[in-house]
């Protein structure tokens, strides 16, 4: 077997240019397969990681959805916590918010608008201005986004300009840029300012229930929702339900399926074209080497030996193409990662798929030419020069 | 060694060989002579089990291979026969060593035995030091030596040679025939096709083919004209 593979390498080496052109199709096809599988795998990993926090053991989440879109005040209350903690099986309850920002009316000279706003993060990279954060108790300084700055201040520099938020005057001390993939509000204020003026806006619309050990959390969730529908303080303003991570994974699976179909299509087309190229080059090889086939047959090669020689050659050609394709795939993934909000990853599984696919292309498209080589009548072959 | 009786072969209406009877004993050195197109290569292709499409009977070592599978024929060719073809038939992209090695690949010879065997026959045909050369870097005589080395590397009982000196000058022809004579003296049966009276002198016996018919005596060849 090893010497047969060596013969294959040798024969391929004899016609480097032609064989490289043939491999090109496989290289592109496999690089695509690697890249798209990596995107799929990276996506899956990011999503399941995100779902993991939802899905924590011993915890069930109940959410409140207000009936009116404008309603920014109703949700779970302190009394609701007590109600929930009396439900059997419940350990303790924590409230949380799914809203990431408050909304506020702002004004500069005669320009007014409504934007979203939050407390400044611990570290923020400024595009203009100095510093990275706003002190907890700072009552006058704010950071605003580059977008907002160009909307409100037009051509002027926004730095050190006053901005009125809900009737209070603040000074713009920094401007930051917002990337397409990372949500940020248009204004950051200090923690204390946010607490005093806007905290009431961040309604507690999520209740995380930590269930007691060895209790069916699904049943606890159901009972808790029932209780809230009866006794919830804001029950008139909206509805309660158990957040179901399975719901997310269903839409996600659907999406992944579309991606998979797309992979199959792109990979299938490029590999089909590549396969036809391989078949063509194998036909040429076989007819160019009729003399060689005749000589080998005369000196003891069976037609099976000849068939396997050309099949191995076709497979080796495709696997070399596949390996180069994998390398290009890595490059492609690195390029894609520069544009993706999550990280595409090449897994061992996708490498295995790529190599099996290259082998299969070699076997399938090398089969007919190899058979032709094996079945040519000997006397004719030996007349070949 | 072999015996054919009443062997014939046609391409459509054209009879290339008719009523051939021939017996070759173990250890014999037989020359086959005849004009171009008379059917010499056709006959030895049948003798070499390269062509199974003939009528009549052919026994090689008292066995008929007429209905043998293609795979089994390949094994017999590899194990018992050695061919030296018209125009050398070397693989131009392989070097001397690799060309000679080919029969050993299919006789499943162990790697270390291979090296030994190939080196031994290279020595035997007087090509020591040329292992890495390509056929294009060799003279005609040297190329024919490679072809002979390839034919004998599997130690066949029968060597079939088609015009082994056809492309060579007189001096080189003599050197090649000396190799054949030595092989024959060592016990190998040889059947050789040639155009050349002088070359045929090396054989123990000569038969003649003309228009597809075999004659055992030169006197008979033109009798029917
Ligand atoms: N495939 C074929 N189809 C038809 N006729 C063929 C075929 N092969 C050979 N012949 C004919 O058979 C005859 C014998 O051919 P063969 O090759 O045996 O001649 P030869 O005696 O070896 O000649 P040379 O000395 O030139 O090698 C020739 O007349 C040739 O035209
Ligand atoms: Mg001939």
mmCIF file of C-alpha atoms in Angstrom, chain A:
data_model
loop_
_atom_site.group_PDB
_atom_site.id
_atom_site.type_symbol
_atom_site.label_atom_id
_atom_site.label_comp_id
_atom_site.label_asym_id
_atom_site.label_seq_id
_atom_site.Cartn_x
_atom_site.Cartn_y
_atom_site.Cartn_z
ATOM 1 C CA UNK A 1 0.000 0.000 0.000
ATOM 2 C CA UNK A 2 2.720 2.456 0.988
ATOM 3 C CA UNK A 3 4.703 1.847 -2.205
ATOM 4 C CA UNK A 4 1.493 2.295 -4.198
ATOM 5 C CA UNK A 5 0.958 5.671 -2.527
ATOM 6 C CA UNK A 6 4.586 6.540 -3.298
ATOM 7 C CA UNK A 7 3.984 5.678 -6.971
ATOM 8 C CA UNK A 8 0.917 7.936 -6.895
ATOM 9 C CA UNK A 9 2.897 10.844 -5.408
ATOM 10 C CA UNK A 10 5.539 10.358 -8.055
ATOM 11 C CA UNK A 11 3.108 10.316 -10.952
ATOM 12 C CA UNK A 12 1.346 13.400 -9.607
ATOM 13 C CA UNK A 13 4.721 15.126 -9.214
ATOM 14 C CA UNK A 14 5.468 14.476 -12.891
ATOM 15 C CA UNK A 15 2.632 16.784 -13.913
ATOM 16 C CA UNK A 16 2.653 19.438 -11.203
ATOM 17 C CA UNK A 17 1.057 22.280 -13.146
ATOM 18 C CA UNK A 18 -1.794 20.309 -14.601
ATOM 19 C CA UNK A 19 -2.511 18.574 -11.312
ATOM 20 C CA UNK A 20 -2.375 21.810 -9.353
ATOM 21 C CA UNK A 21 -4.983 23.367 -11.635
ATOM 22 C CA UNK A 22 -7.157 20.324 -11.085
ATOM 23 C CA UNK A 23 -6.703 20.577 -7.338
ATOM 24 C CA UNK A 24 -7.737 24.227 -7.394
ATOM 25 C CA UNK A 25 -11.412 23.294 -7.520
ATOM 26 C CA UNK A 26 -11.012 21.009 -4.535
ATOM 27 C CA UNK A 27 -8.928 23.581 -2.674
ATOM 28 C CA UNK A 28 -11.654 26.199 -3.102
ATOM 29 C CA UNK A 29 -14.426 23.728 -2.311
ATOM 30 C CA UNK A 30 -12.788 22.435 0.852
ATOM 31 C CA UNK A 31 -11.769 25.925 1.992
ATOM 32 C CA UNK A 32 -15.459 26.910 1.710
ATOM 33 C CA UNK A 33 -16.554 23.834 3.622
ATOM 34 C CA UNK A 34 -14.066 24.578 6.422
ATOM 35 C CA UNK A 35 -15.061 28.247 6.586
ATOM 36 C CA UNK A 36 -18.797 27.696 6.636
ATOM 37 C CA UNK A 37 -18.591 24.817 9.110
ATOM 38 C CA UNK A 38 -16.402 27.037 11.299
ATOM 39 C CA UNK A 39 -18.992 29.818 11.180
ATOM 40 C CA UNK A 40 -21.717 27.312 12.032
ATOM 41 C CA UNK A 41 -19.714 25.795 14.879
ATOM 42 C CA UNK A 42 -18.708 29.192 16.232
ATOM 43 C CA UNK A 43 -22.327 30.330 16.100
ATOM 44 C CA UNK A 44 -23.527 27.200 17.889
ATOM 45 C CA UNK A 45 -20.914 27.589 20.577
ATOM 46 C CA UNK A 46 -21.716 31.260 21.162
ATOM 47 C CA UNK A 47 -25.440 30.569 21.280
ATOM 48 C CA UNK A 48 -25.249 27.589 23.597
ATOM 49 C CA UNK A 49 -22.940 29.549 25.870
ATOM 50 C CA UNK A 50 -25.526 32.345 25.961
ATOM 51 C CA UNK A 51 -28.290 29.860 26.623
ATOM 52 C CA UNK A 52 -26.268 28.259 29.356
ATOM 53 C CA UNK A 53 -26.967 31.170 31.707
ATOM 54 C CA UNK A 54 -30.678 30.816 31.004
ATOM 55 C CA UNK A 55 -30.547 27.184 31.515
ATOM 56 C CA UNK A 56 -28.764 27.092 34.844
ATOM 57 C CA UNK A 57 -29.528 24.129 37.000
ATOM 58 C CA UNK A 58 -31.865 24.682 39.915
ATOM 59 C CA UNK A 59 -33.187 27.924 38.511
ATOM 60 C CA UNK A 60 -36.294 28.875 36.616
ATOM 61 C CA UNK A 61 -37.004 32.293 35.140
ATOM 62 C CA UNK A 62 -40.366 34.027 34.994
ATOM 63 C CA UNK A 63 -40.813 37.099 32.896
ATOM 64 C CA UNK A 64 -43.387 39.882 32.825
ATOM 65 C CA UNK A 65 -44.479 41.392 29.562
ATOM 66 C CA UNK A 66 -46.369 44.678 29.707
ATOM 67 C CA UNK A 67 -49.463 44.854 27.494
ATOM 68 C CA UNK A 68 -48.659 48.412 26.417
ATOM 69 C CA UNK A 69 -45.415 49.141 24.618
ATOM 70 C CA UNK A 70 -45.151 52.556 26.332
ATOM 71 C CA UNK A 71 -45.467 51.052 29.787
ATOM 72 C CA UNK A 72 -42.009 51.345 31.313
ATOM 73 C CA UNK A 73 -42.940 51.109 34.968
ATOM 74 C CA UNK A 74 -44.804 47.861 35.646
ATOM 75 C CA UNK A 75 -43.067 44.565 36.457
ATOM 76 C CA UNK A 76 -42.244 42.558 39.583
ATOM 77 C CA UNK A 77 -42.415 44.334 42.939
ATOM 78 C CA UNK A 78 -41.027 43.722 46.432
ATOM 79 C CA UNK A 79 -44.361 42.232 47.463
ATOM 80 C CA UNK A 80 -44.247 39.926 44.462
ATOM 81 C CA UNK A 81 -40.981 38.487 45.809
ATOM 82 C CA UNK A 82 -42.753 37.527 49.030
ATOM 83 C CA UNK A 83 -45.624 36.016 47.043
ATOM 84 C CA UNK A 84 -43.200 33.944 44.961
ATOM 85 C CA UNK A 85 -41.140 32.806 47.936
ATOM 86 C CA UNK A 86 -44.297 31.354 49.505
ATOM 87 C CA UNK A 87 -44.805 29.048 46.469
ATOM 88 C CA UNK A 88 -43.834 25.523 47.416
ATOM 89 C CA UNK A 89 -40.432 24.396 46.161
ATOM 90 C CA UNK A 90 -39.106 27.951 45.841
ATOM 91 C CA UNK A 91 -35.867 28.726 47.664
ATOM 92 C CA UNK A 92 -35.293 32.430 47.054
ATOM 93 C CA UNK A 93 -36.090 34.920 44.307
ATOM 94 C CA UNK A 94 -34.065 37.656 42.610
ATOM 95 C CA UNK A 95 -35.409 40.341 40.299
ATOM 96 C CA UNK A 96 -33.677 41.486 37.177
ATOM 97 C CA UNK A 97 -34.294 43.583 34.127
ATOM 98 C CA UNK A 98 -34.021 42.702 30.479
ATOM 99 C CA UNK A 99 -33.977 46.370 29.533
ATOM 100 C CA UNK A 100 -30.481 47.619 28.953
ATOM 101 C CA UNK A 101 -31.124 51.340 28.983
ATOM 102 C CA UNK A 102 -33.484 54.087 30.059
ATOM 103 C CA UNK A 103 -34.914 56.688 27.716
ATOM 104 C CA UNK A 104 -34.564 60.401 28.270
ATOM 105 C CA UNK A 105 -35.432 63.702 26.595
ATOM 106 C CA UNK A 106 -32.383 65.778 25.769
ATOM 107 C CA UNK A 107 -31.933 69.307 24.492
ATOM 108 C CA UNK A 108 -29.114 71.472 23.089
ATOM 109 C CA UNK A 109 -30.055 75.036 22.151
ATOM 110 C CA UNK A 110 -33.258 74.501 20.192
ATOM 111 C CA UNK A 111 -32.592 70.890 19.190
ATOM 112 C CA UNK A 112 -34.523 68.245 21.085
ATOM 113 C CA UNK A 113 -34.762 64.484 20.882
ATOM 114 C CA UNK A 114 -35.354 61.313 22.869
ATOM 115 C CA UNK A 115 -32.428 58.917 23.306
ATOM 116 C CA UNK A 116 -31.435 55.939 25.416
ATOM 117 C CA UNK A 117 -29.119 56.355 28.370
ATOM 118 C CA UNK A 118 -27.336 54.250 30.959
ATOM 119 C CA UNK A 119 -24.753 54.370 33.733
ATOM 120 C CA UNK A 120 -21.181 54.476 32.489
ATOM 121 C CA UNK A 121 -19.301 51.184 32.348
ATOM 122 C CA UNK A 122 -16.070 50.736 34.344
ATOM 123 C CA UNK A 123 -13.940 51.154 31.295
ATOM 124 C CA UNK A 124 -14.790 52.883 28.060
ATOM 125 C CA UNK A 125 -12.484 53.693 25.203
ATOM 126 C CA UNK A 126 -13.079 57.326 24.234
ATOM 127 C CA UNK A 127 -12.765 58.589 20.712
ATOM 128 C CA UNK A 128 -12.473 62.198 21.930
ATOM 129 C CA UNK A 129 -11.917 63.540 25.449
ATOM 130 C CA UNK A 130 -9.937 62.182 28.378
ATOM 131 C CA UNK A 131 -10.564 59.462 30.937
ATOM 132 C CA UNK A 132 -12.202 56.074 30.718
ATOM 133 C CA UNK A 133 -15.124 56.341 33.112
ATOM 134 C CA UNK A 134 -17.290 58.740 35.102
ATOM 135 C CA UNK A 135 -16.977 58.784 38.893
ATOM 136 C CA UNK A 136 -19.867 57.231 40.770
ATOM 137 C CA UNK A 137 -20.927 60.494 42.371
ATOM 138 C CA UNK A 138 -20.116 62.843 39.488
ATOM 139 C CA UNK A 139 -23.267 64.930 39.071
ATOM 140 C CA UNK A 140 -22.339 66.987 36.005
ATOM 141 C CA UNK A 141 -20.178 65.121 33.501
ATOM 142 C CA UNK A 142 -21.398 62.762 30.781
ATOM 143 C CA UNK A 143 -20.091 60.835 27.757
ATOM 144 C CA UNK A 144 -22.060 60.737 24.524
ATOM 145 C CA UNK A 145 -21.816 58.650 21.359
ATOM 146 C CA UNK A 146 -20.250 59.959 18.192
ATOM 147 C CA UNK A 147 -23.603 59.479 16.425
ATOM 148 C CA UNK A 148 -25.464 61.598 18.918
ATOM 149 C CA UNK A 149 -22.725 64.252 18.851
ATOM 150 C CA UNK A 150 -23.016 64.657 15.113
ATOM 151 C CA UNK A 151 -26.841 64.682 15.280
ATOM 152 C CA UNK A 152 -27.167 67.284 18.019
ATOM 153 C CA UNK A 153 -24.040 69.397 17.646
ATOM 154 C CA UNK A 154 -23.816 69.167 13.849
ATOM 155 C CA UNK A 155 -20.480 70.628 12.749
ATOM 156 C CA UNK A 156 -19.471 71.925 16.176
ATOM 157 C CA UNK A 157 -17.196 70.067 18.541
ATOM 158 C CA UNK A 158 -19.388 68.524 21.248
ATOM 159 C CA UNK A 159 -16.619 68.395 23.861
ATOM 160 C CA UNK A 160 -17.266 70.607 26.926
ATOM 161 C CA UNK A 161 -20.668 71.700 25.581
ATOM 162 C CA UNK A 162 -23.686 71.718 27.887
ATOM 163 C CA UNK A 163 -26.501 69.227 27.231
ATOM 164 C CA UNK A 164 -29.851 69.313 29.008
ATOM 165 C CA UNK A 165 -31.215 65.912 30.051
ATOM 166 C CA UNK A 166 -34.708 65.829 31.544
ATOM 167 C CA UNK A 167 -34.257 69.455 32.626
ATOM 168 C CA UNK A 168 -30.809 69.032 34.226
ATOM 169 C CA UNK A 169 -27.688 70.513 32.712
ATOM 170 C CA UNK A 170 -24.661 68.254 32.083
ATOM 171 C CA UNK A 171 -21.335 68.839 30.380
ATOM 172 C CA UNK A 172 -20.118 66.543 27.569
ATOM 173 C CA UNK A 173 -16.652 65.327 28.614
ATOM 174 C CA UNK A 174 -16.098 62.479 26.184
ATOM 175 C CA UNK A 175 -17.259 61.019 22.874
ATOM 176 C CA UNK A 176 -17.177 57.283 22.056
ATOM 177 C CA UNK A 177 -17.782 55.299 18.935
ATOM 178 C CA UNK A 178 -20.309 52.453 18.727
ATOM 179 C CA UNK A 179 -19.558 49.455 16.547
ATOM 180 C CA UNK A 180 -22.261 47.791 14.508
ATOM 181 C CA UNK A 181 -22.140 44.647 16.593
ATOM 182 C CA UNK A 182 -22.031 46.038 20.102
ATOM 183 C CA UNK A 183 -25.058 47.800 21.458
ATOM 184 C CA UNK A 184 -24.339 50.939 23.433
ATOM 185 C CA UNK A 185 -26.771 53.688 24.489
ATOM 186 C CA UNK A 186 -26.214 57.204 23.184
ATOM 187 C CA UNK A 187 -25.452 58.691 26.610
ATOM 188 C CA UNK A 188 -23.536 57.505 29.677
ATOM 189 C CA UNK A 189 -24.079 59.254 33.057
ATOM 190 C CA UNK A 190 -22.614 58.520 36.470
ATOM 191 C CA UNK A 191 -24.041 55.768 38.642
ATOM 192 C CA UNK A 192 -25.622 58.169 41.125
ATOM 193 C CA UNK A 193 -27.243 60.283 38.441
ATOM 194 C CA UNK A 194 -28.677 57.198 36.846
ATOM 195 C CA UNK A 195 -30.020 55.968 40.175
ATOM 196 C CA UNK A 196 -31.657 59.286 41.039
ATOM 197 C CA UNK A 197 -33.198 60.110 37.709
ATOM 198 C CA UNK A 198 -33.687 56.920 35.717
ATOM 199 C CA UNK A 199 -33.514 53.785 37.864
ATOM 200 C CA UNK A 200 -37.302 53.633 38.057
ATOM 201 C CA UNK A 201 -37.301 53.199 34.292
ATOM 202 C CA UNK A 202 -35.365 49.964 34.431
ATOM 203 C CA UNK A 203 -38.343 47.894 35.440
ATOM 204 C CA UNK A 204 -37.817 44.543 37.059
ATOM 205 C CA UNK A 205 -39.518 42.419 34.427
ATOM 206 C CA UNK A 206 -37.635 39.204 35.194
ATOM 207 C CA UNK A 207 -37.854 37.078 38.356
ATOM 208 C CA UNK A 208 -35.213 34.389 38.788
ATOM 209 C CA UNK A 209 -36.503 31.685 41.073
ATOM 210 C CA UNK A 210 -33.903 29.495 42.753
ATOM 211 C CA UNK A 211 -35.714 26.243 43.508
ATOM 212 C CA UNK A 212 -35.033 24.006 46.496
ATOM 213 C CA UNK A 213 -32.870 20.950 45.876
ATOM 214 C CA UNK A 214 -34.531 17.903 44.297
ATOM 215 C CA UNK A 215 -37.582 19.810 43.195
ATOM 216 C CA UNK A 216 -38.961 19.732 39.657
ATOM 217 C CA UNK A 217 -38.241 23.261 38.494
ATOM 218 C CA UNK A 218 -40.715 23.047 35.639
ATOM 219 C CA UNK A 219 -43.551 22.406 38.080
ATOM 220 C CA UNK A 220 -42.289 25.191 40.350
ATOM 221 C CA UNK A 221 -42.269 27.567 37.399
ATOM 222 C CA UNK A 222 -45.864 26.671 36.542
ATOM 223 C CA UNK A 223 -47.043 27.151 40.116
ATOM 224 C CA UNK A 224 -45.192 30.451 40.373
ATOM 225 C CA UNK A 225 -46.815 31.821 37.210
ATOM 226 C CA UNK A 226 -50.230 30.745 38.532
ATOM 227 C CA UNK A 227 -49.616 32.610 41.785
ATOM 228 C CA UNK A 228 -48.450 35.734 39.964
ATOM 229 C CA UNK A 229 -51.544 35.709 37.761
ATOM 230 C CA UNK A 230 -53.636 35.735 40.936
ATOM 231 C CA UNK A 231 -51.632 37.967 43.268
ATOM 232 C CA UNK A 232 -49.093 39.872 41.139
ATOM 233 C CA UNK A 233 -49.256 43.588 41.871
ATOM 234 C CA UNK A 234 -49.097 44.549 38.206
ATOM 235 C CA UNK A 235 -51.219 41.647 36.921
ATOM 236 C CA UNK A 236 -53.588 44.127 35.257
ATOM 237 C CA UNK A 237 -50.765 45.707 33.270
ATOM 238 C CA UNK A 238 -49.412 42.647 31.485
ATOM 239 C CA UNK A 239 -48.881 38.892 31.531
ATOM 240 C CA UNK A 240 -46.507 36.472 33.268
ATOM 241 C CA UNK A 241 -44.850 33.428 31.697
ATOM 242 C CA UNK A 242 -42.025 30.968 32.221
ATOM 243 C CA UNK A 243 -39.096 31.854 29.959
ATOM 244 C CA UNK A 244 -38.408 28.852 27.900
ATOM 245 C CA UNK A 245 -34.876 28.422 26.627
ATOM 246 C CA UNK A 246 -36.107 25.611 24.361
ATOM 247 C CA UNK A 247 -38.035 28.221 22.436
ATOM 248 C CA UNK A 248 -34.815 30.014 21.601
ATOM 249 C CA UNK A 249 -33.090 26.827 20.610
ATOM 250 C CA UNK A 250 -35.951 25.916 18.277
ATOM 251 C CA UNK A 251 -35.645 29.067 16.182
ATOM 252 C CA UNK A 252 -31.923 28.689 16.441
ATOM 253 C CA UNK A 253 -32.035 25.140 15.137
ATOM 254 C CA UNK A 254 -34.179 26.284 12.253
ATOM 255 C CA UNK A 255 -31.620 28.933 11.392
ATOM 256 C CA UNK A 256 -28.792 26.449 11.678
ATOM 257 C CA UNK A 257 -30.627 24.154 9.297
ATOM 258 C CA UNK A 258 -30.798 26.903 6.691
ATOM 259 C CA UNK A 259 -27.092 27.502 7.130
ATOM 260 C CA UNK A 260 -26.473 23.773 6.734
ATOM 261 C CA UNK A 261 -28.474 23.644 3.509
ATOM 262 C CA UNK A 262 -26.461 26.570 2.270
ATOM 263 C CA UNK A 263 -23.202 24.780 3.147
ATOM 264 C CA UNK A 264 -24.356 21.696 1.333
ATOM 265 C CA UNK A 265 -25.213 23.744 -1.732
ATOM 266 C CA UNK A 266 -21.971 25.750 -1.944
ATOM 267 C CA UNK A 267 -19.801 22.766 -1.082
ATOM 268 C CA UNK A 268 -21.747 20.456 -3.365
ATOM 269 C CA UNK A 269 -21.472 22.710 -6.401
ATOM 270 C CA UNK A 270 -17.784 23.493 -6.006
ATOM 271 C CA UNK A 271 -16.909 19.879 -5.288
ATOM 272 C CA UNK A 272 -18.974 18.633 -8.209
ATOM 273 C CA UNK A 273 -17.056 20.953 -10.521
ATOM 274 C CA UNK A 274 -13.814 19.865 -8.859
ATOM 275 C CA UNK A 275 -14.787 16.215 -9.277
ATOM 276 C CA UNK A 276 -15.430 16.643 -12.971
ATOM 277 C CA UNK A 277 -11.972 18.228 -13.227
ATOM 278 C CA UNK A 278 -10.454 15.245 -11.451
ATOM 279 C CA UNK A 279 -12.258 12.845 -13.767
ATOM 280 C CA UNK A 280 -11.002 14.740 -16.779
ATOM 281 C CA UNK A 281 -7.391 14.790 -15.624
ATOM 282 C CA UNK A 282 -7.551 11.098 -14.735
ATOM 283 C CA UNK A 283 -8.851 10.291 -18.218
ATOM 284 C CA UNK A 284 -5.947 12.233 -19.697
ATOM 285 C CA UNK A 285 -3.485 10.499 -17.376
ATOM 286 C CA UNK A 286 -4.809 7.068 -18.268
ATOM 287 C CA UNK A 287 -4.615 7.643 -22.004
ATOM 288 C CA UNK A 288 -1.145 9.190 -21.728
ATOM 289 C CA UNK A 289 0.120 6.220 -19.777
ATOM 290 C CA UNK A 290 -1.190 3.345 -21.867
ATOM 291 C CA UNK A 291 2.387 2.202 -22.432
ATOM 292 C CA UNK A 292 3.043 2.165 -18.689
ATOM 293 C CA UNK A 293 -0.142 0.175 -18.063
ATOM 294 C CA UNK A 294 0.887 -2.345 -20.734
ATOM 295 C CA UNK A 295 4.351 -2.765 -19.245
ATOM 296 C CA UNK A 296 3.021 -3.224 -15.714
ATOM 297 C CA UNK A 297 0.454 -5.753 -16.930
ATOM 298 C CA UNK A 298 3.109 -7.723 -18.829
ATOM 299 C CA UNK A 299 5.281 -7.891 -15.714
ATOM 300 C CA UNK A 300 2.634 -9.261 -13.425
ATOM 301 C CA UNK A 301 0.193 -6.468 -12.549
ATOM 302 C CA UNK A 302 -3.407 -7.666 -12.432
ATOM 303 C CA UNK A 303 -6.175 -5.425 -13.686
ATOM 304 C CA UNK A 304 -7.032 -4.826 -10.015
ATOM 305 C CA UNK A 305 -3.483 -3.589 -9.412
ATOM 306 C CA UNK A 306 -3.914 -1.133 -12.269
ATOM 307 C CA UNK A 307 -7.343 -0.029 -11.063
ATOM 308 C CA UNK A 308 -6.110 0.560 -7.537
ATOM 309 C CA UNK A 309 -3.013 2.384 -8.793
ATOM 310 C CA UNK A 310 -5.115 4.974 -10.618
ATOM 311 C CA UNK A 311 -7.759 5.124 -7.891
ATOM 312 C CA UNK A 312 -5.066 5.776 -5.283
ATOM 313 C CA UNK A 313 -3.588 8.413 -7.555
ATOM 314 C CA UNK A 314 -6.964 10.103 -7.862
ATOM 315 C CA UNK A 315 -7.545 9.954 -4.096
ATOM 316 C CA UNK A 316 -4.041 11.226 -3.294
ATOM 317 C CA UNK A 317 -4.586 14.097 -5.735
ATOM 318 C CA UNK A 318 -7.853 15.008 -4.020
ATOM 319 C CA UNK A 319 -6.493 14.617 -0.484
ATOM 320 C CA UNK A 320 -3.514 16.859 -1.273
ATOM 321 C CA UNK A 321 -6.045 19.356 -2.636
ATOM 322 C CA UNK A 322 -8.117 18.850 0.514
ATOM 323 C CA UNK A 323 -5.142 19.506 2.798
ATOM 324 C CA UNK A 324 -4.221 22.689 0.922
ATOM 325 C CA UNK A 325 -7.927 23.580 1.055
ATOM 326 C CA UNK A 326 -7.885 23.177 4.835
ATOM 327 C CA UNK A 327 -4.950 25.570 5.083
ATOM 328 C CA UNK A 328 -6.801 28.074 2.901
ATOM 329 C CA UNK A 329 -9.878 27.404 5.018
ATOM 330 C CA UNK A 330 -7.988 28.539 8.129
ATOM 331 C CA UNK A 331 -6.943 31.713 6.320
ATOM 332 C CA UNK A 332 -10.538 32.274 5.205
ATOM 333 C CA UNK A 333 -11.781 31.772 8.779
ATOM 334 C CA UNK A 334 -9.245 34.300 10.065
ATOM 335 C CA UNK A 335 -10.492 36.819 7.494
ATOM 336 C CA UNK A 336 -14.155 36.111 8.288
ATOM 337 C CA UNK A 337 -13.462 36.488 12.004
ATOM 338 C CA UNK A 338 -12.378 40.068 11.398
ATOM 339 C CA UNK A 339 -15.979 40.840 10.369
ATOM 340 C CA UNK A 340 -18.029 38.551 12.595
ATOM 341 C CA UNK A 341 -19.579 39.528 15.942
ATOM 342 C CA UNK A 342 -18.741 36.050 17.245
ATOM 343 C CA UNK A 343 -15.756 33.792 16.683
ATOM 344 C CA UNK A 344 -15.820 31.152 13.932
ATOM 345 C CA UNK A 345 -13.918 28.049 15.040
ATOM 346 C CA UNK A 346 -12.388 25.166 13.057
ATOM 347 C CA UNK A 347 -13.166 21.923 14.879
ATOM 348 C CA UNK A 348 -11.576 18.488 14.491
ATOM 349 C CA UNK A 349 -14.936 17.327 13.265
ATOM 350 C CA UNK A 350 -14.904 19.731 10.310
ATOM 351 C CA UNK A 351 -11.321 18.649 9.452
ATOM 352 C CA UNK A 352 -12.475 15.033 9.410
ATOM 353 C CA UNK A 353 -15.427 15.930 7.181
ATOM 354 C CA UNK A 354 -13.148 17.806 4.783
ATOM 355 C CA UNK A 355 -10.735 14.901 4.443
ATOM 356 C CA UNK A 356 -13.521 12.346 4.006
ATOM 357 C CA UNK A 357 -15.145 14.524 1.381
ATOM 358 C CA UNK A 358 -11.861 14.875 -0.558
ATOM 359 C CA UNK A 359 -11.318 11.129 -0.387
ATOM 360 C CA UNK A 360 -14.864 10.500 -1.573
ATOM 361 C CA UNK A 361 -14.441 12.887 -4.515
ATOM 362 C CA UNK A 362 -11.253 11.054 -5.508
ATOM 363 C CA UNK A 363 -12.915 7.655 -5.287
ATOM 364 C CA UNK A 364 -16.127 8.605 -7.058
ATOM 365 C CA UNK A 365 -14.650 10.615 -9.905
ATOM 366 C CA UNK A 366 -11.543 8.452 -10.286
ATOM 367 C CA UNK A 367 -13.543 5.269 -10.562
ATOM 368 C CA UNK A 368 -14.561 5.321 -14.216
ATOM 369 C CA UNK A 369 -11.129 6.372 -15.576
ATOM 370 C CA UNK A 370 -9.406 3.770 -13.368
ATOM 371 C CA UNK A 371 -11.746 1.105 -14.633
ATOM 372 C CA UNK A 372 -10.963 2.118 -18.159
ATOM 373 C CA UNK A 373 -7.263 1.721 -17.398
ATOM 374 C CA UNK A 374 -7.809 -1.685 -15.832
ATOM 375 C CA UNK A 375 -9.876 -3.064 -18.680
ATOM 376 C CA UNK A 376 -7.898 -1.984 -21.756
ATOM 377 C CA UNK A 377 -6.819 -5.027 -23.798
ATOM 378 C CA UNK A 378 -3.164 -5.807 -23.241
ATOM 379 C CA UNK A 379 -1.976 -6.335 -26.805
ATOM 380 C CA UNK A 380 -3.197 -2.882 -27.810
ATOM 381 C CA UNK A 381 -1.458 -1.307 -24.822
ATOM 382 C CA UNK A 382 1.873 -2.869 -25.754
ATOM 383 C CA UNK A 383 1.778 -1.364 -29.239
ATOM 384 C CA UNK A 384 1.784 2.064 -27.588
ATOM 385 C CA UNK A 385 5.016 4.055 -27.726
#
